[in-house]
């Protein structure tokens, strides 16, 4: 699919901090797509509408068209703030906030994120992935893990998000691998399943030793020529193990699903397997679009 001229019933929009993705939709089917690097982090408030129009202009006729948006466009620093909805909440039934636009052809609505009072937590964009997950598995009762820069562990029951917990595992990995003293020791790519499993189990059993284990990667590289690829695998294992230690009440004794990229799905599934938990894995790629379609359908049903 591409951004070439085509006809759309409505527009689906995923607006992240670093990217913008759009789909021309007919019903629940995408007939074209386009993307750019115009993420929320690169735009001033008056730049959002032009950035969107640049991508979707080929799909617009003269009539007014709905554009359903999820993600960081609804943040306080984004296009137009869509206040958080407190859990428990049904992600596919959230009421999007209407956005004032200059172009009369656009009827833009932004899906609000979810919030939790205690312990304090928020999500923005993931609620739409969850809605997409529930389209395919409406009866799911358990915990959905959404690994990534800020991994989410979400307890779902009766179609509602009951509670959730966020871990900055992906961001910590990037900072440690690229900005810390470990950048000299965790070079290269490779697989070492045994080293990964050992690192996961190490921090799961003694999470208070994480800071010491991290520096030991540097020391072993200097003194014992630990390979950069193995050190990188261990770093991933230590951080995911610490995440599992923090989220144990979520995954212990629960049905667990993981929805992420194939590589993250494999890593998290392997980490949980060390604890005897067999999780189903789902490609997160289609979930956002499916969630946007679910919200659009709900709006159509109530119109």
Short mmCIF file of C-alpha atoms in Angstrom, two decimals:
data_model
loop_
_atom_site.label_atom_id
_atom_site.label_comp_id
_atom_site.label_asym_id
_atom_site.label_seq_id
_atom_site.Cartn_x
_atom_site.Cartn_y
_atom_site.Cartn_z
CA UNK A 1 0.00 0.00 0.00
CA UNK A 2 1.15 3.55 -0.60
CA UNK A 3 -0.01 7.14 -0.31
CA UNK A 4 -1.16 7.32 -3.95
CA UNK A 5 -4.54 8.85 -4.81
CA UNK A 6 -7.39 6.67 -3.57
CA UNK A 7 -10.80 6.88 -1.95
CA UNK A 8 -11.21 6.65 1.84
CA UNK A 9 -14.28 6.41 4.06
CA UNK A 10 -12.22 7.59 7.03
CA UNK A 11 -8.59 8.04 8.11
CA UNK A 12 -6.78 6.07 10.83
CA UNK A 13 -3.86 7.89 12.46
CA UNK A 14 -1.14 6.64 14.81
CA UNK A 15 0.86 9.64 16.07
CA UNK A 16 3.91 8.78 18.12
CA UNK A 17 6.70 10.87 19.57
CA UNK A 18 9.00 10.17 16.61
CA UNK A 19 6.69 9.01 13.83
CA UNK A 20 3.35 9.56 12.11
CA UNK A 21 1.52 6.70 10.38
CA UNK A 22 -1.79 7.02 8.54
CA UNK A 23 -4.12 4.63 6.72
CA UNK A 24 -6.91 5.29 4.23
CA UNK A 25 -9.76 3.11 5.49
CA UNK A 26 -12.85 1.63 3.86
CA UNK A 27 -14.82 0.16 6.70
CA UNK A 28 -12.25 -1.85 8.65
CA UNK A 29 -9.93 -2.40 5.69
CA UNK A 30 -6.88 -0.30 4.93
CA UNK A 31 -6.59 0.49 1.23
CA UNK A 32 -3.53 2.78 1.41
CA UNK A 33 -0.99 3.92 3.95
CA UNK A 34 1.67 6.57 4.39
CA UNK A 35 4.15 7.66 7.07
CA UNK A 36 6.60 10.38 7.97
CA UNK A 37 9.04 11.41 10.69
CA UNK A 38 6.72 14.21 11.85
CA UNK A 39 6.31 12.82 15.35
CA UNK A 40 4.91 14.82 18.24
CA UNK A 41 8.42 15.61 19.46
CA UNK A 42 9.31 17.50 16.27
CA UNK A 43 6.19 19.68 15.90
CA UNK A 44 4.83 22.90 17.31
CA UNK A 45 1.08 22.92 17.96
CA UNK A 46 0.28 24.67 14.69
CA UNK A 47 2.32 22.12 12.75
CA UNK A 48 0.14 19.08 13.36
CA UNK A 49 -2.64 19.79 10.88
CA UNK A 50 -0.24 20.58 7.99
CA UNK A 51 1.80 17.44 8.78
CA UNK A 52 -1.35 15.33 8.63
CA UNK A 53 -2.63 16.97 5.46
CA UNK A 54 0.70 16.42 3.73
CA UNK A 55 0.17 12.66 4.03
CA UNK A 56 -3.60 12.31 3.54
CA UNK A 57 -4.32 14.97 0.88
CA UNK A 58 -4.49 12.35 -1.92
CA UNK A 59 -7.28 10.56 -0.04
CA UNK A 60 -9.48 13.62 0.59
CA UNK A 61 -12.44 14.60 -1.53
CA UNK A 62 -14.67 17.60 -0.91
CA UNK A 63 -16.85 16.07 1.79
CA UNK A 64 -16.00 16.11 5.50
CA UNK A 65 -14.09 13.00 6.57
CA UNK A 66 -13.42 11.48 10.00
CA UNK A 67 -9.81 11.10 11.12
CA UNK A 68 -9.44 8.98 14.29
CA UNK A 69 -6.11 9.61 16.02
CA UNK A 70 -4.32 7.76 18.80
CA UNK A 71 -1.01 8.41 20.52
CA UNK A 72 1.02 11.44 21.52
CA UNK A 73 -0.96 13.94 19.43
CA UNK A 74 -3.31 13.92 22.43
CA UNK A 75 -0.60 14.73 24.97
CA UNK A 76 -0.42 18.06 26.78
CA UNK A 77 2.50 19.02 24.51
CA UNK A 78 0.75 17.65 21.40
CA UNK A 79 -1.89 18.86 18.96
CA UNK A 80 -4.82 19.00 21.36
CA UNK A 81 -4.96 17.50 24.84
CA UNK A 82 -7.21 14.46 25.22
CA UNK A 83 -7.50 13.99 29.01
CA UNK A 84 -6.77 10.57 30.47
CA UNK A 85 -9.62 8.24 31.40
CA UNK A 86 -9.21 6.48 34.74
CA UNK A 87 -9.21 2.69 34.91
CA UNK A 88 -11.19 0.50 35.01
CA UNK A 89 -12.09 1.40 31.43
CA UNK A 90 -13.13 -0.32 28.20
CA UNK A 91 -10.46 0.62 25.63
CA UNK A 92 -12.66 0.08 22.57
CA UNK A 93 -15.39 2.35 23.94
CA UNK A 94 -13.35 5.45 24.81
CA UNK A 95 -14.89 8.70 23.57
CA UNK A 96 -12.43 10.60 21.34
CA UNK A 97 -11.97 14.34 21.80
CA UNK A 98 -12.85 16.57 18.84
CA UNK A 99 -10.01 18.78 17.58
CA UNK A 100 -10.60 22.23 16.01
CA UNK A 101 -9.17 22.32 12.45
CA UNK A 102 -8.57 24.94 9.78
CA UNK A 103 -9.43 22.62 6.89
CA UNK A 104 -13.21 22.15 6.72
CA UNK A 105 -12.77 18.68 5.21
CA UNK A 106 -11.30 17.30 8.44
CA UNK A 107 -13.24 15.99 11.41
CA UNK A 108 -10.37 15.03 13.69
CA UNK A 109 -10.89 13.16 16.97
CA UNK A 110 -8.16 12.00 19.35
CA UNK A 111 -8.58 8.94 21.55
CA UNK A 112 -7.75 9.64 25.21
CA UNK A 113 -5.13 7.64 27.09
CA UNK A 114 -5.67 5.73 30.33
CA UNK A 115 -4.58 6.66 33.84
CA UNK A 116 -4.26 4.91 37.18
CA UNK A 117 -4.28 6.78 40.47
CA UNK A 118 -2.39 4.34 42.71
CA UNK A 119 0.26 3.43 41.94
CA UNK A 120 0.37 6.43 39.60
CA UNK A 121 0.65 5.40 35.96
CA UNK A 122 -0.44 6.53 32.50
CA UNK A 123 -0.55 5.20 28.96
CA UNK A 124 -1.23 6.93 25.67
CA UNK A 125 -1.45 4.92 22.46
CA UNK A 126 -1.28 1.51 24.11
CA UNK A 127 -5.00 1.70 24.97
CA UNK A 128 -5.67 1.50 21.21
CA UNK A 129 -3.37 -1.53 20.85
CA UNK A 130 -5.32 -3.17 23.67
CA UNK A 131 -8.60 -2.39 21.90
CA UNK A 132 -7.19 -4.06 18.79
CA UNK A 133 -6.08 -7.09 20.80
CA UNK A 134 -9.59 -7.44 22.26
CA UNK A 135 -11.16 -7.36 18.78
CA UNK A 136 -9.50 -10.72 18.11
CA UNK A 137 -9.75 -12.05 21.68
CA UNK A 138 -12.85 -10.48 23.26
CA UNK A 139 -13.03 -13.08 26.02
CA UNK A 140 -9.43 -12.72 27.17
CA UNK A 141 -9.08 -12.68 30.96
CA UNK A 142 -5.51 -12.28 32.10
CA UNK A 143 -2.45 -10.11 31.57
CA UNK A 144 -1.30 -8.54 28.32
CA UNK A 145 2.36 -7.51 28.13
CA UNK A 146 3.23 -4.79 25.61
CA UNK A 147 7.06 -4.75 25.52
CA UNK A 148 8.89 -1.77 24.11
CA UNK A 149 10.57 1.44 25.19
CA UNK A 150 8.15 1.66 28.12
CA UNK A 151 6.77 -1.85 28.63
CA UNK A 152 3.18 -2.15 29.86
CA UNK A 153 1.72 -5.00 31.91
CA UNK A 154 -2.06 -4.77 31.67
CA UNK A 155 -4.61 -6.75 33.66
CA UNK A 156 -7.72 -7.29 31.54
CA UNK A 157 -11.03 -8.74 32.70
CA UNK A 158 -14.51 -8.65 31.13
CA UNK A 159 -13.22 -6.48 28.30
CA UNK A 160 -11.89 -3.81 30.68
CA UNK A 161 -8.42 -2.62 31.60
CA UNK A 162 -8.54 -3.12 35.35
CA UNK A 163 -5.00 -2.02 36.22
CA UNK A 164 -1.58 -1.69 34.64
CA UNK A 165 2.09 -1.17 35.37
CA UNK A 166 4.82 0.47 33.28
CA UNK A 167 8.53 -0.39 33.24
CA UNK A 168 11.17 1.71 31.44
CA UNK A 169 13.12 -1.40 30.43
CA UNK A 170 13.58 -0.56 26.75
CA UNK A 171 14.71 2.99 27.46
CA UNK A 172 17.10 1.82 30.18
CA UNK A 173 18.61 -0.72 27.79
CA UNK A 174 19.18 1.95 25.15
CA UNK A 175 20.68 4.44 27.61
CA UNK A 176 23.01 1.86 29.16
CA UNK A 177 24.07 0.38 25.82
CA UNK A 178 24.65 3.73 24.11
CA UNK A 179 25.35 6.36 26.78
CA UNK A 180 26.93 4.63 29.79
CA UNK A 181 30.35 3.09 30.40
CA UNK A 182 28.83 -0.17 29.14
CA UNK A 183 28.78 1.18 25.59
CA UNK A 184 32.37 -0.07 25.25
CA UNK A 185 31.44 -3.60 26.36
CA UNK A 186 28.02 -4.44 24.84
CA UNK A 187 28.97 -4.16 21.20
CA UNK A 188 27.79 -6.55 18.51
CA UNK A 189 24.76 -8.77 18.07
CA UNK A 190 24.29 -12.47 18.73
CA UNK A 191 22.30 -15.11 20.57
CA UNK A 192 23.26 -16.91 23.74
CA UNK A 193 20.17 -18.51 25.20
CA UNK A 194 21.97 -19.90 28.23
CA UNK A 195 23.52 -16.53 29.15
CA UNK A 196 20.17 -14.79 28.72
CA UNK A 197 18.30 -17.31 30.91
CA UNK A 198 20.99 -17.14 33.60
CA UNK A 199 20.84 -13.32 33.65
CA UNK A 200 17.03 -13.32 33.88
CA UNK A 201 17.07 -15.77 36.78
CA UNK A 202 19.87 -13.84 38.50
CA UNK A 203 17.96 -10.56 38.78
CA UNK A 204 14.64 -12.26 39.40
CA UNK A 205 16.08 -13.94 42.49
CA UNK A 206 18.27 -10.99 43.63
CA UNK A 207 16.96 -7.78 42.03
CA UNK A 208 18.78 -5.67 44.62
CA UNK A 209 22.08 -6.67 42.98
CA UNK A 210 21.16 -5.24 39.55
CA UNK A 211 23.47 -2.20 39.71
CA UNK A 212 26.43 -4.40 40.67
CA UNK A 213 25.65 -6.98 37.96
CA UNK A 214 25.59 -4.23 35.35
CA UNK A 215 29.09 -2.98 36.12
CA UNK A 216 30.33 -6.57 36.23
CA UNK A 217 29.65 -6.71 32.50
CA UNK A 218 32.31 -4.02 32.03
CA UNK A 219 34.73 -5.73 34.41
CA UNK A 220 34.36 -9.13 32.75
CA UNK A 221 34.94 -7.57 29.35
CA UNK A 222 38.15 -5.89 30.56
CA UNK A 223 39.55 -8.76 32.63
CA UNK A 224 38.16 -11.89 30.98
CA UNK A 225 37.50 -10.81 27.38
CA UNK A 226 33.77 -11.36 27.70
CA UNK A 227 32.46 -10.88 24.16
CA UNK A 228 30.41 -7.80 23.37
CA UNK A 229 27.59 -9.96 21.99
CA UNK A 230 27.32 -12.04 25.17
CA UNK A 231 27.53 -8.91 27.32
CA UNK A 232 24.64 -7.42 25.32
CA UNK A 233 22.57 -10.56 25.81
CA UNK A 234 23.26 -10.49 29.54
CA UNK A 235 22.32 -6.81 29.76
CA UNK A 236 18.97 -7.61 28.16
CA UNK A 237 18.49 -10.55 30.52
CA UNK A 238 19.34 -8.55 33.64
CA UNK A 239 16.89 -5.76 32.75
CA UNK A 240 14.04 -8.05 31.69
CA UNK A 241 14.64 -10.13 34.81
CA UNK A 242 14.33 -7.00 36.95
CA UNK A 243 11.11 -6.15 35.11
CA UNK A 244 9.69 -9.61 35.80
CA UNK A 245 10.64 -9.25 39.47
CA UNK A 246 8.74 -5.95 39.65
CA UNK A 247 5.68 -7.29 37.80
CA UNK A 248 5.47 -10.73 39.41
CA UNK A 249 1.95 -10.12 40.81
CA UNK A 250 0.81 -9.59 37.19
CA UNK A 251 2.16 -12.72 35.51
CA UNK A 252 2.29 -15.26 38.34
CA UNK A 253 -0.62 -17.68 38.00
CA UNK A 254 -2.23 -15.67 35.18
CA UNK A 255 -2.90 -16.29 31.51
CA UNK A 256 -0.28 -14.14 29.78
CA UNK A 257 -0.17 -12.76 26.25
CA UNK A 258 2.73 -10.77 24.79
CA UNK A 259 2.13 -8.33 21.93
CA UNK A 260 5.24 -6.74 20.50
CA UNK A 261 7.79 -7.05 17.72
CA UNK A 262 8.93 -10.61 16.93
CA UNK A 263 12.32 -10.10 18.63
CA UNK A 264 10.82 -8.64 21.82
CA UNK A 265 8.11 -11.30 21.88
CA UNK A 266 10.78 -14.00 21.72
CA UNK A 267 12.88 -12.40 24.49
CA UNK A 268 9.96 -11.91 26.89
CA UNK A 269 8.51 -15.35 26.17
CA UNK A 270 11.92 -16.93 26.86
CA UNK A 271 12.28 -14.95 30.09
CA UNK A 272 8.85 -16.05 31.31
CA UNK A 273 9.62 -19.63 30.31
CA UNK A 274 12.48 -19.68 32.82
CA UNK A 275 9.76 -19.25 35.44
CA UNK A 276 7.49 -21.93 34.01
CA UNK A 277 5.09 -19.48 32.33
CA UNK A 278 4.09 -20.26 28.74
CA UNK A 279 2.78 -17.08 27.11
CA UNK A 280 1.04 -16.67 23.79
CA UNK A 281 2.73 -14.16 21.47
CA UNK A 282 1.03 -11.77 19.04
CA UNK A 283 2.53 -9.48 16.42
CA UNK A 284 1.70 -5.98 17.64
CA UNK A 285 1.93 -4.52 14.13
CA UNK A 286 -1.77 -4.79 13.18
CA UNK A 287 -3.18 -4.02 16.64
CA UNK A 288 -3.18 -0.21 16.52
CA UNK A 289 -5.05 -0.09 13.23
CA UNK A 290 -7.55 -2.69 14.48
CA UNK A 291 -8.09 -0.64 17.64
CA UNK A 292 -8.64 2.55 15.67
CA UNK A 293 -11.19 0.70 13.52
CA UNK A 294 -12.97 -0.52 16.66
CA UNK A 295 -13.24 3.01 18.06
CA UNK A 296 -14.45 4.34 14.71
CA UNK A 297 -17.09 1.59 14.54
CA UNK A 298 -18.28 2.46 18.06
CA UNK A 299 -18.63 6.12 17.05
CA UNK A 300 -20.59 5.11 13.95
CA UNK A 301 -22.89 2.88 16.01
CA UNK A 302 -23.76 5.74 18.38
CA UNK A 303 -24.05 8.44 15.70
#
